[in-house]
Each structure stands twice: as C-alpha cells, then as structure tokens.
Amino acid sequence: MTYIDEHFPELLSDQVEKLLKYQKLICEWNDKINLVSRQDIGNFLKRHVAPCLCINRVLSFPVGAQVIDVGTGGGLPGLPLAITNPSAKFYLIDSIGKKIVAVKDMVEKLGLLNVNVEHVRAEQISKKFDYIIARAVTNLPNFLHHIRHLKKDNTRVFYLKGGDFSKELKNISKYRLYNVGEILDDESFSDKVVLEIFNE
C-alpha cells in the first residue's frame, strides 16, 4: 500500500494508477533536469503529491472550473489535482522552458485531456480564472502581485507553503490556514499549510 492509498482512500483506482505513473515519469525526467529535490525523489508521493492532494480536502472543484497553476515546475500542484479532478480544466504555466517540455510530455503520457501547458509568465496572461493554485513559487507579496490580474471577483487562491512565513502575511487581511499535518494526520507535515487567500 502506498502513502496515497493509505491517506486518500477516496481516490479511484485509475486515479491512483495515474499518480503512480506520474511518479515514474517524474523520476525519469528528474534524471535529465532538476524538477524536484534529488533527496525527495524516493519519497515523491509522500513529500510532493500528498500535500498537493490536501487541496481536495478543503475545496471541491466544480465541473468546468478554470484553474491555473502558476509556476508549476514539475507539474505541482496542478497534475495531481488534474488527475483527481477530471471535470475541471487546468492550465499549467512556468517561465522555465525545459520544465514545460517535461510537463507537456508527462501530460501526454498520462492522457490528461483536461490539462493545457504553456511556457509563459503569469504577467503575460490576459485570461481570468476561477481558481489560482501554486506551490511556494516566491514570497507571498510577490506572488499576489503577479496574479492580481488573473482574478475575477470570486476567484479563490490556494497556496502551498511551509516554514515560518508570518512576516509575509502582515499586509494580507483575509486568509485561512489549513494545516497539512492535521489533514494527513502526519506530524512530519506540521509546518506545511494550504493557505487560502481571499479577495480584498
């Protein structure tokens, strides 16, 4: 039984299979380019995929929801969420071309028809989205500055973050923290959170 099977029993068998295939693909690509820490690659499902899936525990993506993953890197958190939310539309972007080449290849091999991938900076996008997701791509003030034009009045923003970032929250008046360690019932994630930032 994998960490994902143990902590996300609600997932369908084909979703778990795709997550396992994603792990295999990320390992293959990580030998060529640095997508995730070499230290973590042996524990990829636990260290990287599981925290991303915690977003599913704090929101339900409606059918047809438009979701953008800003600074997706190796496809996180976008690919695990796209695999587990096939009726939502995911748009994965990154400014580093070689990472996007890898993610496009993985999307194709995973057969994810609900994912578009593009080599572009967030500032260059004119479209607006229902949900904005990201995983610690920069400090919070910078992140919020770069995504402000992507938001509708009711857009929900979810940011995976770890460590002490209390100083970054000083000028953010409306937010909610969901502790990853509590969601997973795993103390090793006690310093990781899913941060929801509300429109002001």
mmCIF file with all atom_site columns, C-alpha atoms in Angstrom:
data_model
loop_
_atom_site.group_PDB
_atom_site.id
_atom_site.type_symbol
_atom_site.label_atom_id
_atom_site.label_alt_id
_atom_site.label_comp_id
_atom_site.label_asym_id
_atom_site.label_entity_id
_atom_site.label_seq_id
_atom_site.pdbx_PDB_ins_code
_atom_site.Cartn_x
_atom_site.Cartn_y
_atom_site.Cartn_z
_atom_site.occupancy
_atom_site.B_iso_or_equiv
_atom_site.pdbx_formal_charge
_atom_site.auth_seq_id
_atom_site.auth_comp_id
_atom_site.auth_asym_id
_atom_site.auth_atom_id
_atom_site.pdbx_PDB_model_num
ATOM 1   C CA . MET A 1 1   ? 0.000   0.000  0.000   1.00 0.00 ? 1   MET A CA 1
ATOM 2   C CA . THR A 1 2   ? 1.368   3.413  -0.961  1.00 0.00 ? 2   THR A CA 1
ATOM 3   C CA . TYR A 1 3   ? 1.196   6.581  1.133   1.00 0.00 ? 3   TYR A CA 1
ATOM 4   C CA . ILE A 1 4   ? -1.508  7.820  -1.258  1.00 0.00 ? 4   ILE A CA 1
ATOM 5   C CA . ASP A 1 5   ? -3.653  4.676  -0.827  1.00 0.00 ? 5   ASP A CA 1
ATOM 6   C CA . GLU A 1 6   ? -3.341  4.986  2.931   1.00 0.00 ? 6   GLU A CA 1
ATOM 7   C CA . HIS A 1 7   ? -4.178  8.689  3.234   1.00 0.00 ? 7   HIS A CA 1
ATOM 8   C CA . PHE A 1 8   ? -6.559  9.186  0.299   1.00 0.00 ? 8   PHE A CA 1
ATOM 9   C CA . PRO A 1 9   ? -8.833  6.111  0.291   1.00 0.00 ? 9   PRO A CA 1
ATOM 10  C CA . GLU A 1 10  ? -11.486 8.116  -1.578  1.00 0.00 ? 10  GLU A CA 1
ATOM 11  C CA . LEU A 1 11  ? -9.439  8.099  -4.802  1.00 0.00 ? 11  LEU A CA 1
ATOM 12  C CA . LEU A 1 12  ? -10.485 5.828  -7.660  1.00 0.00 ? 12  LEU A CA 1
ATOM 13  C CA . SER A 1 13  ? -8.121  3.010  -8.647  1.00 0.00 ? 13  SER A CA 1
ATOM 14  C CA . ASP A 1 14  ? -7.367  4.564  -12.041 1.00 0.00 ? 14  ASP A CA 1
ATOM 15  C CA . GLN A 1 15  ? -6.501  7.863  -10.335 1.00 0.00 ? 15  GLN A CA 1
ATOM 16  C CA . VAL A 1 16  ? -4.049  6.096  -8.037  1.00 0.00 ? 16  VAL A CA 1
ATOM 17  C CA . GLU A 1 17  ? -2.571  4.307  -11.062 1.00 0.00 ? 17  GLU A CA 1
ATOM 18  C CA . LYS A 1 18  ? -2.054  7.637  -12.828 1.00 0.00 ? 18  LYS A CA 1
ATOM 19  C CA . LEU A 1 19  ? -0.413  9.129  -9.738  1.00 0.00 ? 19  LEU A CA 1
ATOM 20  C CA . LEU A 1 20  ? 1.957   6.143  -9.649  1.00 0.00 ? 20  LEU A CA 1
ATOM 21  C CA . LYS A 1 21  ? 2.695   6.614  -13.347 1.00 0.00 ? 21  LYS A CA 1
ATOM 22  C CA . TYR A 1 22  ? 3.294   10.323 -12.704 1.00 0.00 ? 22  TYR A CA 1
ATOM 23  C CA . GLN A 1 23  ? 5.841   9.336  -10.041 1.00 0.00 ? 23  GLN A CA 1
ATOM 24  C CA . LYS A 1 24  ? 7.608   7.089  -12.561 1.00 0.00 ? 24  LYS A CA 1
ATOM 25  C CA . LEU A 1 25  ? 7.660   9.845  -15.201 1.00 0.00 ? 25  LEU A CA 1
ATOM 26  C CA . ILE A 1 26  ? 8.926   12.497 -12.804 1.00 0.00 ? 26  ILE A CA 1
ATOM 27  C CA . CYS A 1 27  ? 11.751  10.158 -11.748 1.00 0.00 ? 27  CYS A CA 1
ATOM 28  C CA . GLU A 1 28  ? 12.718  9.647  -15.401 1.00 0.00 ? 28  GLU A CA 1
ATOM 29  C CA . TRP A 1 29  ? 12.683  13.374 -16.138 1.00 0.00 ? 29  TRP A CA 1
ATOM 30  C CA . ASN A 1 30  ? 14.467  14.234 -12.899 1.00 0.00 ? 30  ASN A CA 1
ATOM 31  C CA . ASP A 1 31  ? 17.494  12.329 -14.161 1.00 0.00 ? 31  ASP A CA 1
ATOM 32  C CA . LYS A 1 32  ? 17.685  14.869 -17.026 1.00 0.00 ? 32  LYS A CA 1
ATOM 33  C CA . ILE A 1 33  ? 16.607  18.125 -15.383 1.00 0.00 ? 33  ILE A CA 1
ATOM 34  C CA . ASN A 1 34  ? 16.066  19.157 -11.781 1.00 0.00 ? 34  ASN A CA 1
ATOM 35  C CA . LEU A 1 35  ? 12.287  19.165 -11.256 1.00 0.00 ? 35  LEU A CA 1
ATOM 36  C CA . VAL A 1 36  ? 12.201  18.140 -7.595  1.00 0.00 ? 36  VAL A CA 1
ATOM 37  C CA . SER A 1 37  ? 14.860  17.731 -4.918  1.00 0.00 ? 37  SER A CA 1
ATOM 38  C CA . ARG A 1 38  ? 17.030  14.673 -5.547  1.00 0.00 ? 38  ARG A CA 1
ATOM 39  C CA . GLN A 1 39  ? 16.756  13.968 -1.794  1.00 0.00 ? 39  GLN A CA 1
ATOM 40  C CA . ASP A 1 40  ? 12.960  13.711 -2.036  1.00 0.00 ? 40  ASP A CA 1
ATOM 41  C CA . ILE A 1 41  ? 12.598  11.760 -5.271  1.00 0.00 ? 41  ILE A CA 1
ATOM 42  C CA . GLY A 1 42  ? 12.438  8.385  -3.499  1.00 0.00 ? 42  GLY A CA 1
ATOM 43  C CA . ASN A 1 43  ? 9.578   9.712  -1.369  1.00 0.00 ? 43  ASN A CA 1
ATOM 44  C CA . PHE A 1 44  ? 7.852   11.653 -4.135  1.00 0.00 ? 44  PHE A CA 1
ATOM 45  C CA . LEU A 1 45  ? 4.276   10.534 -3.426  1.00 0.00 ? 45  LEU A CA 1
ATOM 46  C CA . LYS A 1 46  ? 4.519   11.417 0.250   1.00 0.00 ? 46  LYS A CA 1
ATOM 47  C CA . ARG A 1 47  ? 6.656   14.552 0.124   1.00 0.00 ? 47  ARG A CA 1
ATOM 48  C CA . HIS A 1 48  ? 5.223   16.170 -3.009  1.00 0.00 ? 48  HIS A CA 1
ATOM 49  C CA . VAL A 1 49  ? 1.962   14.618 -4.207  1.00 0.00 ? 49  VAL A CA 1
ATOM 50  C CA . ALA A 1 50  ? 0.178   14.155 -0.860  1.00 0.00 ? 50  ALA A CA 1
ATOM 51  C CA . PRO A 1 51  ? 0.412   17.846 0.198   1.00 0.00 ? 51  PRO A CA 1
ATOM 52  C CA . CYS A 1 52  ? -0.972  18.877 -3.206  1.00 0.00 ? 52  CYS A CA 1
ATOM 53  C CA . LEU A 1 53  ? -3.911  16.489 -2.816  1.00 0.00 ? 53  LEU A CA 1
ATOM 54  C CA . CYS A 1 54  ? -4.732  18.161 0.502   1.00 0.00 ? 54  CYS A CA 1
ATOM 55  C CA . ILE A 1 55  ? -6.257  20.973 -1.563  1.00 0.00 ? 55  ILE A CA 1
ATOM 56  C CA . ASN A 1 56  ? -9.008  18.491 -2.479  1.00 0.00 ? 56  ASN A CA 1
ATOM 57  C CA . ARG A 1 57  ? -9.861  18.261 1.220   1.00 0.00 ? 57  ARG A CA 1
ATOM 58  C CA . VAL A 1 58  ? -10.573 21.993 1.531   1.00 0.00 ? 58  VAL A CA 1
ATOM 59  C CA . LEU A 1 59  ? -12.432 22.620 -1.739  1.00 0.00 ? 59  LEU A CA 1
ATOM 60  C CA . SER A 1 60  ? -14.359 20.793 -4.431  1.00 0.00 ? 60  SER A CA 1
ATOM 61  C CA . PHE A 1 61  ? -13.619 21.950 -7.971  1.00 0.00 ? 61  PHE A CA 1
ATOM 62  C CA . PRO A 1 62  ? -16.968 22.274 -9.790  1.00 0.00 ? 62  PRO A CA 1
ATOM 63  C CA . VAL A 1 63  ? -17.471 20.836 -13.270 1.00 0.00 ? 63  VAL A CA 1
ATOM 64  C CA . GLY A 1 64  ? -15.819 23.080 -15.851 1.00 0.00 ? 64  GLY A CA 1
ATOM 65  C CA . ALA A 1 65  ? -13.867 25.124 -13.296 1.00 0.00 ? 65  ALA A CA 1
ATOM 66  C CA . GLN A 1 66  ? -10.942 27.026 -14.831 1.00 0.00 ? 66  GLN A CA 1
ATOM 67  C CA . VAL A 1 67  ? -7.825  26.505 -12.711 1.00 0.00 ? 67  VAL A CA 1
ATOM 68  C CA . ILE A 1 68  ? -4.361  27.993 -13.256 1.00 0.00 ? 68  ILE A CA 1
ATOM 69  C CA . ASP A 1 69  ? -1.215  26.558 -11.648 1.00 0.00 ? 69  ASP A CA 1
ATOM 70  C CA . VAL A 1 70  ? 1.341   29.387 -11.556 1.00 0.00 ? 70  VAL A CA 1
ATOM 71  C CA . GLY A 1 71  ? 4.980   28.274 -11.614 1.00 0.00 ? 71  GLY A CA 1
ATOM 72  C CA . THR A 1 72  ? 4.104   24.605 -11.985 1.00 0.00 ? 72  THR A CA 1
ATOM 73  C CA . GLY A 1 73  ? 7.731   23.384 -12.130 1.00 0.00 ? 73  GLY A CA 1
ATOM 74  C CA . GLY A 1 74  ? 7.425   19.611 -12.473 1.00 0.00 ? 74  GLY A CA 1
ATOM 75  C CA . GLY A 1 75  ? 3.619   19.795 -12.536 1.00 0.00 ? 75  GLY A CA 1
ATOM 76  C CA . LEU A 1 76  ? 2.905   20.557 -8.886  1.00 0.00 ? 76  LEU A CA 1
ATOM 77  C CA . PRO A 1 77  ? 0.278   21.041 -7.612  1.00 0.00 ? 77  PRO A CA 1
ATOM 78  C CA . GLY A 1 78  ? -1.503  21.024 -10.989 1.00 0.00 ? 78  GLY A CA 1
ATOM 79  C CA . LEU A 1 79  ? -1.012  17.450 -12.209 1.00 0.00 ? 79  LEU A CA 1
ATOM 80  C CA . PRO A 1 80  ? -2.111  15.603 -9.034  1.00 0.00 ? 80  PRO A CA 1
ATOM 81  C CA . LEU A 1 81  ? -5.178  17.851 -8.873  1.00 0.00 ? 81  LEU A CA 1
ATOM 82  C CA . ALA A 1 82  ? -5.939  17.406 -12.586 1.00 0.00 ? 82  ALA A CA 1
ATOM 83  C CA . ILE A 1 83  ? -5.692  13.624 -12.214 1.00 0.00 ? 83  ILE A CA 1
ATOM 84  C CA . THR A 1 84  ? -8.133  13.663 -9.295  1.00 0.00 ? 84  THR A CA 1
ATOM 85  C CA . ASN A 1 85  ? -10.491 16.310 -10.759 1.00 0.00 ? 85  ASN A CA 1
ATOM 86  C CA . PRO A 1 86  ? -11.033 15.259 -14.391 1.00 0.00 ? 86  PRO A CA 1
ATOM 87  C CA . SER A 1 87  ? -14.085 17.506 -14.863 1.00 0.00 ? 87  SER A CA 1
ATOM 88  C CA . ALA A 1 88  ? -12.135 20.717 -14.106 1.00 0.00 ? 88  ALA A CA 1
ATOM 89  C CA . LYS A 1 89  ? -9.856  22.437 -16.645 1.00 0.00 ? 89  LYS A CA 1
ATOM 90  C CA . PHE A 1 90  ? -6.249  23.007 -15.598 1.00 0.00 ? 90  PHE A CA 1
ATOM 91  C CA . TYR A 1 91  ? -3.811  25.485 -17.140 1.00 0.00 ? 91  TYR A CA 1
ATOM 92  C CA . LEU A 1 92  ? -0.198  24.874 -16.059 1.00 0.00 ? 92  LEU A CA 1
ATOM 93  C CA . ILE A 1 93  ? 2.371   27.599 -16.682 1.00 0.00 ? 93  ILE A CA 1
ATOM 94  C CA . ASP A 1 94  ? 6.048   28.145 -15.957 1.00 0.00 ? 94  ASP A CA 1
ATOM 95  C CA . SER A 1 95  ? 8.669   30.610 -17.147 1.00 0.00 ? 95  SER A CA 1
ATOM 96  C CA . ILE A 1 96  ? 11.334  27.882 -17.493 1.00 0.00 ? 96  ILE A CA 1
ATOM 97  C CA . GLY A 1 97  ? 11.025  26.227 -20.896 1.00 0.00 ? 97  GLY A CA 1
ATOM 98  C CA . LYS A 1 98  ? 12.736  22.923 -20.137 1.00 0.00 ? 98  LYS A CA 1
ATOM 99  C CA . LYS A 1 99  ? 10.348  22.280 -17.243 1.00 0.00 ? 99  LYS A CA 1
ATOM 100 C CA . ILE A 1 100 ? 7.383   22.911 -19.522 1.00 0.00 ? 100 ILE A CA 1
ATOM 101 C CA . VAL A 1 101 ? 8.800   20.437 -22.072 1.00 0.00 ? 101 VAL A CA 1
ATOM 102 C CA . ALA A 1 102 ? 8.884   17.815 -19.309 1.00 0.00 ? 102 ALA A CA 1
ATOM 103 C CA . VAL A 1 103 ? 5.367   18.608 -18.069 1.00 0.00 ? 103 VAL A CA 1
ATOM 104 C CA . LYS A 1 104 ? 3.928   18.506 -21.614 1.00 0.00 ? 104 LYS A CA 1
ATOM 105 C CA . ASP A 1 105 ? 5.483   15.077 -22.096 1.00 0.00 ? 105 ASP A CA 1
ATOM 106 C CA . MET A 1 106 ? 4.041   13.823 -18.804 1.00 0.00 ? 106 MET A CA 1
ATOM 107 C CA . VAL A 1 107 ? 0.570   15.202 -19.591 1.00 0.00 ? 107 VAL A CA 1
ATOM 108 C CA . GLU A 1 108 ? 0.614   13.401 -22.930 1.00 0.00 ? 108 GLU A CA 1
ATOM 109 C CA . LYS A 1 109 ? 1.793   10.094 -21.445 1.00 0.00 ? 109 LYS A CA 1
ATOM 110 C CA . LEU A 1 110 ? -0.771  10.349 -18.643 1.00 0.00 ? 110 LEU A CA 1
ATOM 111 C CA . GLY A 1 111 ? -3.528  11.009 -21.174 1.00 0.00 ? 111 GLY A CA 1
ATOM 112 C CA . LEU A 1 112 ? -4.796  14.093 -19.331 1.00 0.00 ? 112 LEU A CA 1
ATOM 113 C CA . LEU A 1 113 ? -7.281  15.766 -21.668 1.00 0.00 ? 113 LEU A CA 1
ATOM 114 C CA . ASN A 1 114 ? -8.208  18.401 -19.063 1.00 0.00 ? 114 ASN A CA 1
ATOM 115 C CA . VAL A 1 115 ? -4.729  19.980 -18.946 1.00 0.00 ? 115 VAL A CA 1
ATOM 116 C CA . ASN A 1 116 ? -3.094  22.680 -21.066 1.00 0.00 ? 116 ASN A CA 1
ATOM 117 C CA . VAL A 1 117 ? 0.565   23.528 -20.529 1.00 0.00 ? 117 VAL A CA 1
ATOM 118 C CA . GLU A 1 118 ? 2.321   26.699 -21.643 1.00 0.00 ? 118 GLU A CA 1
ATOM 119 C CA . HIS A 1 119 ? 5.758   28.292 -21.387 1.00 0.00 ? 119 HIS A CA 1
ATOM 120 C CA . VAL A 1 120 ? 4.709   31.759 -20.275 1.00 0.00 ? 120 VAL A CA 1
ATOM 121 C CA . ARG A 1 121 ? 4.959   34.149 -17.329 1.00 0.00 ? 121 ARG A CA 1
ATOM 122 C CA . ALA A 1 122 ? 1.821   34.901 -15.320 1.00 0.00 ? 122 ALA A CA 1
ATOM 123 C CA . GLU A 1 123 ? 2.121   38.608 -16.197 1.00 0.00 ? 123 GLU A CA 1
ATOM 124 C CA . GLN A 1 124 ? 1.690   37.790 -19.904 1.00 0.00 ? 124 GLN A CA 1
ATOM 125 C CA . ILE A 1 125 ? -1.711  36.130 -19.471 1.00 0.00 ? 125 ILE A CA 1
ATOM 126 C CA . SER A 1 126 ? -4.884  38.133 -20.050 1.00 0.00 ? 126 SER A CA 1
ATOM 127 C CA . LYS A 1 127 ? -7.456  35.471 -19.148 1.00 0.00 ? 127 LYS A CA 1
ATOM 128 C CA . LYS A 1 128 ? -9.097  35.279 -15.713 1.00 0.00 ? 128 LYS A CA 1
ATOM 129 C CA . PHE A 1 129 ? -9.585  32.081 -13.709 1.00 0.00 ? 129 PHE A CA 1
ATOM 130 C CA . ASP A 1 130 ? -11.940 30.613 -11.115 1.00 0.00 ? 130 ASP A CA 1
ATOM 131 C CA . TYR A 1 131 ? -9.073  29.188 -9.053  1.00 0.00 ? 131 TYR A CA 1
ATOM 132 C CA . ILE A 1 132 ? -5.396  30.070 -8.773  1.00 0.00 ? 132 ILE A CA 1
ATOM 133 C CA . ILE A 1 133 ? -3.091  27.471 -7.237  1.00 0.00 ? 133 ILE A CA 1
ATOM 134 C CA . ALA A 1 134 ? 0.647   27.422 -6.623  1.00 0.00 ? 134 ALA A CA 1
ATOM 135 C CA . ARG A 1 135 ? 3.310   25.817 -4.507  1.00 0.00 ? 135 ARG A CA 1
ATOM 136 C CA . ALA A 1 136 ? 5.731   28.249 -2.832  1.00 0.00 ? 136 ALA A CA 1
ATOM 137 C CA . VAL A 1 137 ? 7.000   29.767 -6.080  1.00 0.00 ? 137 VAL A CA 1
ATOM 138 C CA . THR A 1 138 ? 8.041   33.026 -4.394  1.00 0.00 ? 138 THR A CA 1
ATOM 139 C CA . ASN A 1 139 ? 7.213   35.063 -1.306  1.00 0.00 ? 139 ASN A CA 1
ATOM 140 C CA . LEU A 1 140 ? 3.529   35.871 -0.845  1.00 0.00 ? 140 LEU A CA 1
ATOM 141 C CA . PRO A 1 141 ? 3.604   39.621 -1.654  1.00 0.00 ? 141 PRO A CA 1
ATOM 142 C CA . ASN A 1 142 ? 5.394   38.891 -4.963  1.00 0.00 ? 142 ASN A CA 1
ATOM 143 C CA . PHE A 1 143 ? 3.024   36.041 -5.780  1.00 0.00 ? 143 PHE A CA 1
ATOM 144 C CA . LEU A 1 144 ? -0.089  38.132 -5.132  1.00 0.00 ? 144 LEU A CA 1
ATOM 145 C CA . HIS A 1 145 ? 1.328   40.965 -7.215  1.00 0.00 ? 145 HIS A CA 1
ATOM 146 C CA . HIS A 1 146 ? 1.953   38.646 -10.184 1.00 0.00 ? 146 HIS A CA 1
ATOM 147 C CA . ILE A 1 147 ? -1.516  37.072 -10.124 1.00 0.00 ? 147 ILE A CA 1
ATOM 148 C CA . ARG A 1 148 ? -3.728  40.085 -9.348  1.00 0.00 ? 148 ARG A CA 1
ATOM 149 C CA . HIS A 1 149 ? -4.838  40.481 -12.992 1.00 0.00 ? 149 HIS A CA 1
ATOM 150 C CA . LEU A 1 150 ? -5.826  36.782 -13.233 1.00 0.00 ? 150 LEU A CA 1
ATOM 151 C CA . LYS A 1 151 ? -8.569  37.105 -10.606 1.00 0.00 ? 151 LYS A CA 1
ATOM 152 C CA . LYS A 1 152 ? -12.298 37.526 -11.015 1.00 0.00 ? 152 LYS A CA 1
ATOM 153 C CA . ASP A 1 153 ? -14.344 38.983 -8.150  1.00 0.00 ? 153 ASP A CA 1
ATOM 154 C CA . ASN A 1 154 ? -14.960 35.487 -6.761  1.00 0.00 ? 154 ASN A CA 1
ATOM 155 C CA . THR A 1 155 ? -11.647 33.782 -7.622  1.00 0.00 ? 155 THR A CA 1
ATOM 156 C CA . ARG A 1 156 ? -10.254 31.537 -4.892  1.00 0.00 ? 156 ARG A CA 1
ATOM 157 C CA . VAL A 1 157 ? -6.484  31.402 -4.344  1.00 0.00 ? 157 VAL A CA 1
ATOM 158 C CA . PHE A 1 158 ? -4.733  28.427 -2.735  1.00 0.00 ? 158 PHE A CA 1
ATOM 159 C CA . TYR A 1 159 ? -1.004  28.464 -1.975  1.00 0.00 ? 159 TYR A CA 1
ATOM 160 C CA . LEU A 1 160 ? 1.032   25.587 -0.530  1.00 0.00 ? 160 LEU A CA 1
ATOM 161 C CA . LYS A 1 161 ? 3.627   26.912 1.868   1.00 0.00 ? 161 LYS A CA 1
ATOM 162 C CA . GLY A 1 162 ? 5.983   25.681 4.594   1.00 0.00 ? 162 GLY A CA 1
ATOM 163 C CA . GLY A 1 163 ? 8.057   27.097 7.424   1.00 0.00 ? 163 GLY A CA 1
ATOM 164 C CA . ASP A 1 164 ? 7.585   30.440 9.161   1.00 0.00 ? 164 ASP A CA 1
ATOM 165 C CA . PHE A 1 165 ? 6.123   32.993 6.770   1.00 0.00 ? 165 PHE A CA 1
ATOM 166 C CA . SER A 1 166 ? 4.263   35.123 9.321   1.00 0.00 ? 166 SER A CA 1
ATOM 167 C CA . LYS A 1 167 ? 6.023   38.281 8.100   1.00 0.00 ? 167 LYS A CA 1
ATOM 168 C CA . GLU A 1 168 ? 4.679   37.677 4.591   1.00 0.00 ? 168 GLU A CA 1
ATOM 169 C CA . LEU A 1 169 ? 1.124   37.680 5.957   1.00 0.00 ? 169 LEU A CA 1
ATOM 170 C CA . LYS A 1 170 ? 1.355   41.101 7.609   1.00 0.00 ? 170 LYS A CA 1
ATOM 171 C CA . ASN A 1 171 ? -0.283  43.007 4.764   1.00 0.00 ? 171 ASN A CA 1
ATOM 172 C CA . ILE A 1 172 ? -2.801  40.285 3.895   1.00 0.00 ? 172 ILE A CA 1
ATOM 173 C CA . SER A 1 173 ? -6.015  40.890 5.814   1.00 0.00 ? 173 SER A CA 1
ATOM 174 C CA . LYS A 1 174 ? -8.181  37.937 4.738   1.00 0.00 ? 174 LYS A CA 1
ATOM 175 C CA . TYR A 1 175 ? -6.812  34.413 4.683   1.00 0.00 ? 175 TYR A CA 1
ATOM 176 C CA . ARG A 1 176 ? -7.290  30.946 6.159   1.00 0.00 ? 176 ARG A CA 1
ATOM 177 C CA . LEU A 1 177 ? -4.677  28.339 7.025   1.00 0.00 ? 177 LEU A CA 1
ATOM 178 C CA . TYR A 1 178 ? -5.273  24.593 6.702   1.00 0.00 ? 178 TYR A CA 1
ATOM 179 C CA . ASN A 1 179 ? -2.525  22.536 8.328   1.00 0.00 ? 179 ASN A CA 1
ATOM 180 C CA . VAL A 1 180 ? -1.284  19.728 6.078   1.00 0.00 ? 180 VAL A CA 1
ATOM 181 C CA . GLY A 1 181 ? -0.116  17.691 9.070   1.00 0.00 ? 181 GLY A CA 1
ATOM 182 C CA . GLU A 1 182 ? -3.634  17.760 10.516  1.00 0.00 ? 182 GLU A CA 1
ATOM 183 C CA . ILE A 1 183 ? -5.277  16.915 7.182   1.00 0.00 ? 183 ILE A CA 1
ATOM 184 C CA . LEU A 1 184 ? -2.958  13.914 6.698   1.00 0.00 ? 184 LEU A CA 1
ATOM 185 C CA . ASP A 1 185 ? -2.727  13.044 10.395  1.00 0.00 ? 185 ASP A CA 1
ATOM 186 C CA . ASP A 1 186 ? 1.050   13.068 9.911   1.00 0.00 ? 186 ASP A CA 1
ATOM 187 C CA . GLU A 1 187 ? 3.233   15.165 12.225  1.00 0.00 ? 187 GLU A CA 1
ATOM 188 C CA . SER A 1 188 ? 6.056   15.262 9.682   1.00 0.00 ? 188 SER A CA 1
ATOM 189 C CA . PHE A 1 189 ? 3.986   17.866 7.799   1.00 0.00 ? 189 PHE A CA 1
ATOM 190 C CA . SER A 1 190 ? 3.189   20.015 10.841  1.00 0.00 ? 190 SER A CA 1
ATOM 191 C CA . ASP A 1 191 ? 4.981   23.048 9.347   1.00 0.00 ? 191 ASP A CA 1
ATOM 192 C CA . LYS A 1 192 ? 3.187   22.827 5.964   1.00 0.00 ? 192 LYS A CA 1
ATOM 193 C CA . VAL A 1 193 ? -0.072  24.574 5.188   1.00 0.00 ? 193 VAL A CA 1
ATOM 194 C CA . VAL A 1 194 ? -2.610  25.135 2.448   1.00 0.00 ? 194 VAL A CA 1
ATOM 195 C CA . LEU A 1 195 ? -3.152  28.884 2.548   1.00 0.00 ? 195 LEU A CA 1
ATOM 196 C CA . GLU A 1 196 ? -6.396  30.270 1.156   1.00 0.00 ? 196 GLU A CA 1
ATOM 197 C CA . ILE A 1 197 ? -6.197  33.986 0.342   1.00 0.00 ? 197 ILE A CA 1
ATOM 198 C CA . PHE A 1 198 ? -9.460  35.862 -0.035  1.00 0.00 ? 198 PHE A CA 1
ATOM 199 C CA . ASN A 1 199 ? -10.062 38.782 -2.376  1.00 0.00 ? 199 ASN A CA 1
ATOM 200 C CA . GLU A 1 200 ? -9.830  42.122 -0.636  1.00 0.00 ? 200 GLU A CA 1
#
